[in-house]
Coordinates of C-alpha atoms in Angstrom, one line a residue:
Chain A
X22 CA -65.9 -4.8 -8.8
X23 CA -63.1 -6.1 -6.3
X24 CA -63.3 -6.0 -3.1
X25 CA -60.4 -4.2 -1.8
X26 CA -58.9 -1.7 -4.7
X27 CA -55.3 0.4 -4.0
X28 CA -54.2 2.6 -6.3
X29 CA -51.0 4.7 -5.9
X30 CA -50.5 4.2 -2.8
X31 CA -47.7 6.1 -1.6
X32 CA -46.2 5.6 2.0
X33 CA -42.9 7.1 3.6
X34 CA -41.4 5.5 6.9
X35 CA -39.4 9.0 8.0
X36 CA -37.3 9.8 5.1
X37 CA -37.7 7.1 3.0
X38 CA -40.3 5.7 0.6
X39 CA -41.6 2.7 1.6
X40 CA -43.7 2.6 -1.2
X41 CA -43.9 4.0 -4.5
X42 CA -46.6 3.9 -6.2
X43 CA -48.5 0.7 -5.4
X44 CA -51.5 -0.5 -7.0
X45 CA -53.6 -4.0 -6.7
X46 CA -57.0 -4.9 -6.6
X47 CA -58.2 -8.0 -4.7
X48 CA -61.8 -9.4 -6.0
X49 CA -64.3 -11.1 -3.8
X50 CA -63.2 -14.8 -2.8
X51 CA -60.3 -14.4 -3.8
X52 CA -56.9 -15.4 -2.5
X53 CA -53.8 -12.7 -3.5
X54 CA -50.6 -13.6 -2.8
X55 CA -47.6 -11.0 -2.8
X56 CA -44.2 -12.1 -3.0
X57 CA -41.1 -9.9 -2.1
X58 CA -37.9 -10.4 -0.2
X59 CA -36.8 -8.4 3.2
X60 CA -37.1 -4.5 3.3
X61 CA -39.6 -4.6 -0.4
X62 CA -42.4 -3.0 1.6
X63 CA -44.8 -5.9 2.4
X64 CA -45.6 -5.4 6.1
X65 CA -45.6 -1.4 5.3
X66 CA -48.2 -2.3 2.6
X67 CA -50.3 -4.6 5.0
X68 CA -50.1 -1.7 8.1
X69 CA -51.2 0.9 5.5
X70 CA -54.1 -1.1 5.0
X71 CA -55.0 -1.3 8.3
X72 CA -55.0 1.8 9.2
X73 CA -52.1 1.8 11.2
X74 CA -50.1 3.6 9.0
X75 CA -51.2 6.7 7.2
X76 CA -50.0 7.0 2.9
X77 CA -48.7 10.1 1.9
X78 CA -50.6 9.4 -1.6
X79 CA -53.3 7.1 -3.2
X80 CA -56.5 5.3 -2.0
X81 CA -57.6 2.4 -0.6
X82 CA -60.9 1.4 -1.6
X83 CA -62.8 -1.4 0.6
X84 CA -66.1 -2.7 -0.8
X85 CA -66.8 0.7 -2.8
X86 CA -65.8 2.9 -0.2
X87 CA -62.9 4.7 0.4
X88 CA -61.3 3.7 3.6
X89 CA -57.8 5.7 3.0
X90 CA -58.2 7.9 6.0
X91 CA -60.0 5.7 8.2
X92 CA -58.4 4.7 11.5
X93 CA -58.0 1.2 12.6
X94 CA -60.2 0.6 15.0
X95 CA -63.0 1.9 11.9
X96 CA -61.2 -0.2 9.5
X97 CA -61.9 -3.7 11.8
X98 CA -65.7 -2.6 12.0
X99 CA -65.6 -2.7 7.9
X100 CA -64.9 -6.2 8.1
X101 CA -60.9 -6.2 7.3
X102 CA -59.0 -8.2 10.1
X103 CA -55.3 -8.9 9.9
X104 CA -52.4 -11.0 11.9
X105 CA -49.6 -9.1 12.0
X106 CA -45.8 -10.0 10.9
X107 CA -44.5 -11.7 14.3
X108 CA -48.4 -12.9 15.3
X109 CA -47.9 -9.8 18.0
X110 CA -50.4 -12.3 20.4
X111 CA -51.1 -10.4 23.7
X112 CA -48.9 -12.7 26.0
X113 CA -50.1 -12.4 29.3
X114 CA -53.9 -12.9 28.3
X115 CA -55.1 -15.6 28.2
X116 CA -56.1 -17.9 24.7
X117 CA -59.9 -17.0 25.5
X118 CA -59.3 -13.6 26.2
X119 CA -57.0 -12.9 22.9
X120 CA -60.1 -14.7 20.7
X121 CA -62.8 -12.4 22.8
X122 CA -60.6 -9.5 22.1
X123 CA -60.8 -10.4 18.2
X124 CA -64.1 -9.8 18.4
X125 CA -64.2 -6.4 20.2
X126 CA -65.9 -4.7 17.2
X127 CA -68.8 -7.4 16.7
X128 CA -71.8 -7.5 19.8
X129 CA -71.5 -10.0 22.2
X130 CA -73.5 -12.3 21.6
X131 CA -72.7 -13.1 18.0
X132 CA -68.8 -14.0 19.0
X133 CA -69.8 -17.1 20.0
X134 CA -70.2 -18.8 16.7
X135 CA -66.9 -17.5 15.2
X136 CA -65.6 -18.5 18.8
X137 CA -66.5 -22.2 18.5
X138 CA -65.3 -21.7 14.1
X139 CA -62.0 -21.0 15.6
X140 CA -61.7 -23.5 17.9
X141 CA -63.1 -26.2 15.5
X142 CA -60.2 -25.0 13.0
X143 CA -57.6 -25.1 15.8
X144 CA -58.4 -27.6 18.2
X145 CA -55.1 -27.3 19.7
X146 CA -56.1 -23.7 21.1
X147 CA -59.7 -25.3 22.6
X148 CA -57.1 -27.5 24.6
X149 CA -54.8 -24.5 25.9
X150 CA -57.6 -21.9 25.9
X151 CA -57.0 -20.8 29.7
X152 CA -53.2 -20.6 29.1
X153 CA -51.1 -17.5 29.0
X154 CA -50.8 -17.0 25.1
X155 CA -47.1 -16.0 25.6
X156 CA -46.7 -19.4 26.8
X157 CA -47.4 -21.3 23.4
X158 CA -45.3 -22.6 20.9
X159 CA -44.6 -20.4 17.9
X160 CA -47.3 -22.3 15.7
X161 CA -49.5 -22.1 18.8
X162 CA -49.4 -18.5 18.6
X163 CA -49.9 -18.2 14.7
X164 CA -53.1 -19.9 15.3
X165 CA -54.1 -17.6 18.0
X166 CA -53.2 -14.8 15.9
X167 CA -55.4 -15.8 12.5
X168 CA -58.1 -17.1 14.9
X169 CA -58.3 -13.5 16.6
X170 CA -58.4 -12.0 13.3
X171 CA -61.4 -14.3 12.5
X172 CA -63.2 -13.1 15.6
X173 CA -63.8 -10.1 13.7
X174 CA -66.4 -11.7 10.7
X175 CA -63.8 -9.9 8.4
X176 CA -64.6 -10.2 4.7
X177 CA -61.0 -9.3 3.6
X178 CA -58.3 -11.4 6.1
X179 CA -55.1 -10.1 5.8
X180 CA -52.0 -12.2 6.7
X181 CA -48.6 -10.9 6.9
X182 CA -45.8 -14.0 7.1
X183 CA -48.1 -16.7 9.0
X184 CA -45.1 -19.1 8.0
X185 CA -42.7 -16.7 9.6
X186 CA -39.8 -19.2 12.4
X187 CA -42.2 -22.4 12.0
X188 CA -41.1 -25.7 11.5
X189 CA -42.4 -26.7 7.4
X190 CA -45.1 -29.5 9.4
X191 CA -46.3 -26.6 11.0
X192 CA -46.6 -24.1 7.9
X193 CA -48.1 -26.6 6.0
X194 CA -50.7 -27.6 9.4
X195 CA -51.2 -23.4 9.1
X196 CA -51.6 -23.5 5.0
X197 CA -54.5 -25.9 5.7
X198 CA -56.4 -24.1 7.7
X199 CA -55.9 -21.1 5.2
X200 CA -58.0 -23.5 3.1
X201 CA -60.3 -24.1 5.1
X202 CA -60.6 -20.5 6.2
X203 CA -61.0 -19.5 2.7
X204 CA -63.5 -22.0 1.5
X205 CA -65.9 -20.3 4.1
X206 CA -66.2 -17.3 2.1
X207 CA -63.6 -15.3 3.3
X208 CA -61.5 -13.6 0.7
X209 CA -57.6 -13.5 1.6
X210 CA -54.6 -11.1 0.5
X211 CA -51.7 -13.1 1.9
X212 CA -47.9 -11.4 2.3
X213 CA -44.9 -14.2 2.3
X214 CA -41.7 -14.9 2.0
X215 CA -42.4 -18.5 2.0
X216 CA -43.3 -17.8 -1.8
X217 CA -44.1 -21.9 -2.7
X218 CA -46.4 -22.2 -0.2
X219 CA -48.2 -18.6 -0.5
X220 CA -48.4 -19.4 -4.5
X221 CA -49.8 -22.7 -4.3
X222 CA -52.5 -21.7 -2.2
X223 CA -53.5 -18.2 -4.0
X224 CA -55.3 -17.5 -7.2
X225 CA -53.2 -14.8 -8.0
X226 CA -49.7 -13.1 -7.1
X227 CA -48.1 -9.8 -6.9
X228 CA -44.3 -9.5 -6.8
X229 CA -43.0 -6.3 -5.1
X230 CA -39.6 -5.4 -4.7
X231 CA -38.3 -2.0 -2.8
X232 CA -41.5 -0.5 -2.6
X233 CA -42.9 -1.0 -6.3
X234 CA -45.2 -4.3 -8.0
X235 CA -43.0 -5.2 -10.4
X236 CA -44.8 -8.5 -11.5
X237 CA -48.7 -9.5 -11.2
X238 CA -49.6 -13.1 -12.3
X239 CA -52.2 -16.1 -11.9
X240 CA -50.4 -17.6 -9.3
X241 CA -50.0 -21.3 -11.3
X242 CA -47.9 -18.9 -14.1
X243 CA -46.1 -17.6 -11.4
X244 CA -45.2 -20.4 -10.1
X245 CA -44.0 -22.0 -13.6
X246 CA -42.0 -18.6 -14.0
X247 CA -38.0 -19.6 -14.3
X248 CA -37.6 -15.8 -13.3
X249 CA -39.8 -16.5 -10.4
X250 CA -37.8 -19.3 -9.9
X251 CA -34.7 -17.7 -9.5
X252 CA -35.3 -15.1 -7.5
X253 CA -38.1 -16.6 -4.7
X254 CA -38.8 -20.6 -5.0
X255 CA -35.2 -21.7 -3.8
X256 CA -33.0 -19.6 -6.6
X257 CA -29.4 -18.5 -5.7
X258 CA -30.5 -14.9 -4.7
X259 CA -32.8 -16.2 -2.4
X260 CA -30.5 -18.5 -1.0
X261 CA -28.5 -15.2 0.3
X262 CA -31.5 -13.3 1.5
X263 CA -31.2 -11.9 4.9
Chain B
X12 CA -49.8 -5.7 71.4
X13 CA -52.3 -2.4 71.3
X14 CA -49.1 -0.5 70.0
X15 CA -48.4 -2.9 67.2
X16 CA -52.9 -3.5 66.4
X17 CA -52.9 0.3 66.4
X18 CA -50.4 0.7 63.6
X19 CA -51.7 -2.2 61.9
X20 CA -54.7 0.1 61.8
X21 CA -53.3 2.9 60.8
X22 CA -51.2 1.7 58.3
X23 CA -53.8 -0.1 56.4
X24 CA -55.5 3.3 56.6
X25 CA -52.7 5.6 55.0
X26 CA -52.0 2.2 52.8
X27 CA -55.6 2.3 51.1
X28 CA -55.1 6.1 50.5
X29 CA -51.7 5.3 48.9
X30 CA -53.1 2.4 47.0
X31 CA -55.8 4.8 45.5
X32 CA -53.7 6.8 44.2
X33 CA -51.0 4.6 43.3
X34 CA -53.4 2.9 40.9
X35 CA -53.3 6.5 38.9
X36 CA -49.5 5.8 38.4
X37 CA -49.6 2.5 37.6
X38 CA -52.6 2.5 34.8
X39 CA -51.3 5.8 32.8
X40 CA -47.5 4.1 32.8
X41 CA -49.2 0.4 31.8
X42 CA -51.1 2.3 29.2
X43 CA -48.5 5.2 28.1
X44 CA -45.0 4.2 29.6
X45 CA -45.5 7.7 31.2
X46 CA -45.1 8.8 34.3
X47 CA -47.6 10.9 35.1
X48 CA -46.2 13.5 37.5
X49 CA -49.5 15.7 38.2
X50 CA -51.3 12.9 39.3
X51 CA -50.7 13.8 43.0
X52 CA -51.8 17.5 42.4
X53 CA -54.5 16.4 40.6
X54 CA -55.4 14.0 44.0
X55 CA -54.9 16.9 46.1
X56 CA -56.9 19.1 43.8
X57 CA -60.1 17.0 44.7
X58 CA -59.0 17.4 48.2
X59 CA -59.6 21.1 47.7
X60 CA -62.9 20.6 45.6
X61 CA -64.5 18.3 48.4
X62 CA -63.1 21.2 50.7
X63 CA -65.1 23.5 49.6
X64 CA -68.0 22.0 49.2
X65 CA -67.8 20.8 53.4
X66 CA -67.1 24.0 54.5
X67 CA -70.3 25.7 53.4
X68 CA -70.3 26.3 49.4
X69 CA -74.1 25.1 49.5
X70 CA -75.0 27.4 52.7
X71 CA -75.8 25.4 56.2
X72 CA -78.1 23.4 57.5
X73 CA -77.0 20.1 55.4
X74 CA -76.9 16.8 57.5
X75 CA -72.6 16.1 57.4
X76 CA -72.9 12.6 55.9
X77 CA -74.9 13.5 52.9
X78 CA -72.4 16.5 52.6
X79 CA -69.6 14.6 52.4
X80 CA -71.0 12.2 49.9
X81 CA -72.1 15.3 47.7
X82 CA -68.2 16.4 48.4
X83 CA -66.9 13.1 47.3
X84 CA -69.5 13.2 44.2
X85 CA -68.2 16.4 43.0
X86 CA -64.4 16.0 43.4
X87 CA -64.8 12.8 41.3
X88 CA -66.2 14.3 38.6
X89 CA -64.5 17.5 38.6
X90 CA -60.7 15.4 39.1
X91 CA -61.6 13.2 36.3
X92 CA -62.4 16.0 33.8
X93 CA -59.2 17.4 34.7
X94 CA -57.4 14.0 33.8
X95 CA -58.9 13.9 30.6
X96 CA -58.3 17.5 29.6
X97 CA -54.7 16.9 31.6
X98 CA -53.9 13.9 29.3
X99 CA -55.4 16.0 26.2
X100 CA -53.3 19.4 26.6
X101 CA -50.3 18.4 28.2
X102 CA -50.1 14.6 26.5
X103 CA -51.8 13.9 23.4
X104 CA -50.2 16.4 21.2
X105 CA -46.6 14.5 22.2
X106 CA -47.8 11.3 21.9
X107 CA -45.1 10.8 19.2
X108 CA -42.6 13.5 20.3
X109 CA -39.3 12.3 22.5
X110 CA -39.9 10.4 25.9
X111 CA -38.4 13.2 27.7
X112 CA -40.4 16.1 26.5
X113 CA -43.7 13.9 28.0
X114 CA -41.5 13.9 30.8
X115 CA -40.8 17.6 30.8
X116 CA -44.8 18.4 29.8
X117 CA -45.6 16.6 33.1
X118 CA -43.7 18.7 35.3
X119 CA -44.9 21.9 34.0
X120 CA -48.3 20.2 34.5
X121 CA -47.9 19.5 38.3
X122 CA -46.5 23.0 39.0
X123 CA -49.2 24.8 37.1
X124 CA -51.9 22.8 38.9
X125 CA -49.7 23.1 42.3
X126 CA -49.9 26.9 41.7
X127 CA -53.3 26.9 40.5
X128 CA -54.9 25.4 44.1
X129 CA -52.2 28.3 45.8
X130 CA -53.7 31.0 43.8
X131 CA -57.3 29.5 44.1
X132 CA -57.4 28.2 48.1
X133 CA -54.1 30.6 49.0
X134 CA -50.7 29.5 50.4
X135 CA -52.1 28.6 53.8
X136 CA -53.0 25.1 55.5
X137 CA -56.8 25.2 55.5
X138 CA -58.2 22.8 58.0
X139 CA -61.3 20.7 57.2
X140 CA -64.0 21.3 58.9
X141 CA -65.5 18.9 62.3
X142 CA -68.1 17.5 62.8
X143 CA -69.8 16.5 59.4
X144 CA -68.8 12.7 60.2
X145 CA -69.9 10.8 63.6
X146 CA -67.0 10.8 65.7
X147 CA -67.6 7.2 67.1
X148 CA -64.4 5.3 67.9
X149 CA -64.3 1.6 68.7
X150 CA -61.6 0.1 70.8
X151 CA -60.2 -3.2 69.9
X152 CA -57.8 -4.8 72.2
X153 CA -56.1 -1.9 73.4
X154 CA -56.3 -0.3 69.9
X155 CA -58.8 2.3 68.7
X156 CA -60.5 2.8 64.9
X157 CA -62.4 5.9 64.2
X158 CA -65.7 5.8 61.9
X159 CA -63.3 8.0 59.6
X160 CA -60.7 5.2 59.4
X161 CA -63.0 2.0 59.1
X162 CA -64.8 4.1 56.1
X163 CA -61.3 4.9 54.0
X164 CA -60.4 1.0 54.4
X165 CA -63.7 -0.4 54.0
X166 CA -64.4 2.3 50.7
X167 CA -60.7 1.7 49.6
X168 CA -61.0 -2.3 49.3
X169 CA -65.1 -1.7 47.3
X170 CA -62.7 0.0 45.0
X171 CA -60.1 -1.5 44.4
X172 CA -61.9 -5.0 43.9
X173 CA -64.4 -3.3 41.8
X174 CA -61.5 -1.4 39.7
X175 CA -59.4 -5.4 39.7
X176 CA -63.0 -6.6 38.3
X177 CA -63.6 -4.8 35.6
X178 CA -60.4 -4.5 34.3
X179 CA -60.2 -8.3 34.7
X180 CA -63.5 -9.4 33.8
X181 CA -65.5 -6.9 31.0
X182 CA -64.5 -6.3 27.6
X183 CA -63.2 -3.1 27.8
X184 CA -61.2 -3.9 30.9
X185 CA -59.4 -6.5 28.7
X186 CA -59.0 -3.9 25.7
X187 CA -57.2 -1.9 28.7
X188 CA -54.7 -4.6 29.4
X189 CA -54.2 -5.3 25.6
X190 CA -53.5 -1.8 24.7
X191 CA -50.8 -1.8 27.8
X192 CA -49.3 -4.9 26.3
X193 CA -48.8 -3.7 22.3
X194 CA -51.2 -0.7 21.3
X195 CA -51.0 -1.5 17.8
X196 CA -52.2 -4.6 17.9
X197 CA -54.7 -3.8 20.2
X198 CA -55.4 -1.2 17.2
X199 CA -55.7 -4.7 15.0
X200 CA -58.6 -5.8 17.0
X201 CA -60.8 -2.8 16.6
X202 CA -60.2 -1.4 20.0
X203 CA -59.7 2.5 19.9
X204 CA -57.0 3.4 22.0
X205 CA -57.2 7.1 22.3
X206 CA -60.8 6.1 24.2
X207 CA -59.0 3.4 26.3
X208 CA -56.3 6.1 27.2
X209 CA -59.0 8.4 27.9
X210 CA -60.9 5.8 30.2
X211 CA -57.4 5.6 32.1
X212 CA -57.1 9.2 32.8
X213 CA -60.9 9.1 34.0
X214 CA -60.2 6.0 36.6
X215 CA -56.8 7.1 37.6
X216 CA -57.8 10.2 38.3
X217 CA -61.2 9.6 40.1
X218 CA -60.2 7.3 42.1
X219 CA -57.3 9.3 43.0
X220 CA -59.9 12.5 43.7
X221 CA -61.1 9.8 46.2
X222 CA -57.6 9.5 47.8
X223 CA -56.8 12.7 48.2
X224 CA -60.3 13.6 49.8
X225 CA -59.1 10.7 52.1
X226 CA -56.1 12.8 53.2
X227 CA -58.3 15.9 54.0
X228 CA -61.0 13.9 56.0
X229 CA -58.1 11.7 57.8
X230 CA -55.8 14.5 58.9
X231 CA -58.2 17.1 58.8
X232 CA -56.2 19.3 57.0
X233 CA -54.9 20.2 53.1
X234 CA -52.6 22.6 51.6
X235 CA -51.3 23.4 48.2
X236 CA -47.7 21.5 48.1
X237 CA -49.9 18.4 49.2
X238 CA -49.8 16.8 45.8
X239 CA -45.8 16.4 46.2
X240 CA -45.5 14.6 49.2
X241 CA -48.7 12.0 48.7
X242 CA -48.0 11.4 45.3
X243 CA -44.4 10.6 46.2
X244 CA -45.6 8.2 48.6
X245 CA -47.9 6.8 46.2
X246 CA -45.7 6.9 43.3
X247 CA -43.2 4.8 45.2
X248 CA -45.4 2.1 46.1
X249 CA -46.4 1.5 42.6
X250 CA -42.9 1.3 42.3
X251 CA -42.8 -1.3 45.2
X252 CA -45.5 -3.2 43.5
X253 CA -43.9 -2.9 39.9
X254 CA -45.2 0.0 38.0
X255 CA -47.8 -0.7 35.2
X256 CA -48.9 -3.3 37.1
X257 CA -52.6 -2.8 38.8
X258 CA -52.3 -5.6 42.3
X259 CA -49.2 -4.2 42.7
X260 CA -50.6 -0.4 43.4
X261 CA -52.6 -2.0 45.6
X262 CA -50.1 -4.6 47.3
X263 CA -47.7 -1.7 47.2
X264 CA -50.1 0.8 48.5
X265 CA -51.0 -1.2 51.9
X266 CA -47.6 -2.4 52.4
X267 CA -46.0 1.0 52.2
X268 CA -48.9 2.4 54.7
X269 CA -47.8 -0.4 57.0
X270 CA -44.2 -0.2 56.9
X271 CA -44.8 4.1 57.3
X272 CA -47.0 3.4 60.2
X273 CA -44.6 0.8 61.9
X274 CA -41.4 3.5 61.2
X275 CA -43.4 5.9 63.3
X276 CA -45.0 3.9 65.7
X277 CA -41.9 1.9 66.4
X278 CA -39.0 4.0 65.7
X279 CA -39.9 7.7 64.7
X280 CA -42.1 10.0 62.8
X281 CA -39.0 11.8 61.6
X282 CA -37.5 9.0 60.0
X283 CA -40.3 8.0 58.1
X284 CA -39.1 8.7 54.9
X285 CA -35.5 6.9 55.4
X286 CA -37.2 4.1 56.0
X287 CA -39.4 4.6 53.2
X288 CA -36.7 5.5 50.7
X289 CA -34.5 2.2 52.5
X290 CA -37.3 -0.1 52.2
X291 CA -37.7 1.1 48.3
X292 CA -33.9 0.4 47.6
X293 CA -34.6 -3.0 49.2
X294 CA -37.3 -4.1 47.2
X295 CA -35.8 -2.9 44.1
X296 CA -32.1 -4.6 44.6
X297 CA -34.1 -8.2 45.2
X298 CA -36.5 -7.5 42.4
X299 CA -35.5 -4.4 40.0
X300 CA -39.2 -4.9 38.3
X301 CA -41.0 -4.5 42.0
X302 CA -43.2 -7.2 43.4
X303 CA -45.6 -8.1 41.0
X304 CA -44.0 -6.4 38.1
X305 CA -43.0 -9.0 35.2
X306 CA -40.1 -7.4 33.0
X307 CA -38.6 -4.1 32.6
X308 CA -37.4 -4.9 29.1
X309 CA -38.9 -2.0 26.4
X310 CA -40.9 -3.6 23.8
X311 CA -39.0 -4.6 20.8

């Protein structure tokens, strides 16, 4: 049985349909990647899941259990974290307090061994951990982002555009830890538009565009795809995206 | 040198009052980006509460300290009920409506509760009863503090540090500040920001229930268009202080006590609010965001 199953999902932003009609199914371990330019609904799928935004239509299943309605704070306690598009860090806390707050959901005294996890994977925050987060670097703040996500113990880390305005050292420093993160246990449903990077990491792909999955893969066959190619791994229409 | 001690004294007195009740400003704005426009009716409304219970609701015979503890007890508990049901009837259900209608929603709010005390305690100033509190007063080179005085500054510091602590130093004082900064990715983290605005309509208004009781005990006297005038004051030195931001209520609060007290004690009573309203537009052309305040800039 996966882990996190969506089927139909459904989700208007005003007037328009951010999503039409999307399902995917994420097992246990995994790592999924979905692929999709600008404006194809990514970040509207990843909020959704959250609990942040509320579908008009379809389910979201979490570990057996439907979790369409839940809010988000419910959502975090059922052990799915996420780092938002734009790492949304809370600037003028401090690096300590944005981990702590990653673990708002968990008791207090069992944060301390994802605290010193994180720090371990990030040493870089260990150093700055007293700093203003809104004083980092971009890459800085990635890290705080994915380690406050980890605070939680999540069993399903979601991960919209780590790679978003970093230098390629940086996304590939990020990518590693990814690895690392995911070898732990923790199963991963990754949204990019850095589509090389995402599909070399992932065991599988999705490829949405405006609002629908047009294209689910292994992520090596995507990767081999000429269409895939084309359109998201350095192609003329991606050359152009906005 | 008494003259300038004795306004020192005063206006750290009237400043801890207007710091108490600035902090209701500032934490529902950090929280909401709402001006809360009944908070001074609701200060004024514990002023009435505590009224009652000093001027006999439990029969005589009660020892005046213990009264005025009870009195401070129950127009705590009774102002921060109202908050919560405030921020539930008049806020909640336009959480997601137009900036202005909030706006709008608040006003009605501080005129119904503004009517409310007229119809309740009638249109009259009701004076606070004497004698519950010893009426020591010290004299300190040339100056004199009343037991009434050293108890609003020495109760209005406990608080405030104890309010700067926890919202510095616990968990859900931090889940506070991160739902002021970006509520939803406070959301993200698992923090439930309907309780944290809840928590800030509790604090804001008990401590403000504190502030207005303050007013009643210190000039002995409350009545119904209170709300207005304090809650100005207090509004404006969150302003000073930059709005949203909790040490600048305070620094606000205290500094706008001192400079009231110095306007009367040095120039006039009757110009106290000019110089109010000239030492706002001063602070605010050096720096638009007030003291402490960091940016004015909406969130993107």
């Amino acid at each position: 049985m996966s882990l996190l199953e969506i089927a139909d999902l459904r989700v208007n932003y005003g007037e328009i349909e951010a999503l039409k009609g999307v399902s995917l199914a994420v097992a246990q371990g995994e790592i999924v990647a979905i692929l999709g330019a600008n404006g194809a609904g990514k970040t509207t799928l990843m909020r959704t899941i959250s609990g942040l935004l509320a579908p008009r239509g379809g389910t979201i299943r979490f570990d057996g259990a439907e979790i369409t309605k839940l809010g988000a704070d419910r959502i975090v306690q059922r052990g799915i974290a996420q780092s938002p598009e734009g790492r949304r860090v809370f600037g003028t806390l401090t690096v300590l307090e944005n981990l702590r707050l990653g673990g708002f959901t968990r008791p207090r005294g069992e944060i301390m061994g994802s605290l010193d996890f994180v720090l371990g994977l990030f040493p870089r925050l260990a150093e700055r951990r007293a700093q203003f987060a809104g004083t980092l670097s971009g890459g800085e703040q990635q890290m705080v982002a994915i380690g406050r996500a980890l605070m939680a113990k999540p069993r399903l880390l979601l991960l919209d555009e780590p790679s978003l305005g970093l230098a390629p050292i940086i996304v590939q420093a990020i990518f590693r830890s990814l690895r690392e993160i995911a070898r732990t246990g923790v199963t991963i449903l990754l949204v990019e538009q850095n589509a090389r990077m995402a599909l070399k990491l992932a065991d599988r792909g999705y490829v949405l565009e405006v609002g629908r999955i047009v294209l689910a893969d292994e992520a090596k066959r995507l990767l081999a795809s000429p269409d895939i190619q084309a359109a998201y791994l350095g192609g003329e229409s991606s050359a152009h995206r906005v | 040198m008494g003259t300038f001690i004795q306004q020192v004294i005063n206006g750290l007195t009237v400043g801890g009052i207007y710091a108490l009740i600035a902090l209701g400003y500032t934490m529902v704005y950090g929280v909401l980006r709402l001006i809360n426009f009944a908070h001074g009716d609701l200060c004024i409304l514990g002023a009435f509460v505590g009224l009652t219970m000093l001027s006999g609701a439990l029969g005589g015979g009660h020892p005046g300290p213990a009264l005025v503890l009870l009195a401070f007890v129950v127009a705590v508990i009774a102002i921060s009920v109202a908050g919560v049901a405030l921020e539930f009837v008049a806020y909640r259900p336009l959480r997601k409506a137009d900036r202005l209608a909030a706006v709008v929603s608040a006003l009605g709010a501080s005129m119904l509760i503004e009517n409310g005390i007229m119809l309740i305690w009638g249109p009259e100033v009701r004076v606070f009863p004497s004698g519950l509190l010893p009426a020591t007063t010290w004299h300190v080179a040339g100056a004199s503090i009343s037991f009434v005085e050293v108890m609003i500054i020495i109760v209005s510091v406990v608080l405030m540090a104890a309010l700067y602590g926890f919202v510095n130093h616990t968990r859900f004082g931090t889940a506070i500040r991160a739902a002021a900064i970006d509520q939803d990715a406070a959301r993200l983290m698992g923090i439930n920001v309907n309780r944290v605005i809840s928590s800030v309509f509790v604090i804001g208004p008990a401590l403000g229930a504190v502030g207005g009781l303050f007013i009643g005990l210190y000039y002995r006297e409350a009545y119904f268009t209170m709300g207005w005038t304090y809650g100005l004051n207090a509004f404006i030195a969150a302003i000073i202080g930059g709005i949203g931001n909790i040490p600048g209520a305070m620094l606000g609060g205290v500094l706008l006590g001192l400079f009231n007290a110095f306007a009367a004690g040095y120039v006039s009573s009757s110009w106290q609010n000019a110089i109010t309203f000239a030492l706002l537009i001063a602070i605010l052309l050096i720096r638009p965001s007030g003291l402490l305040g960091e940016r004015v800039a909406e969130k993107v």
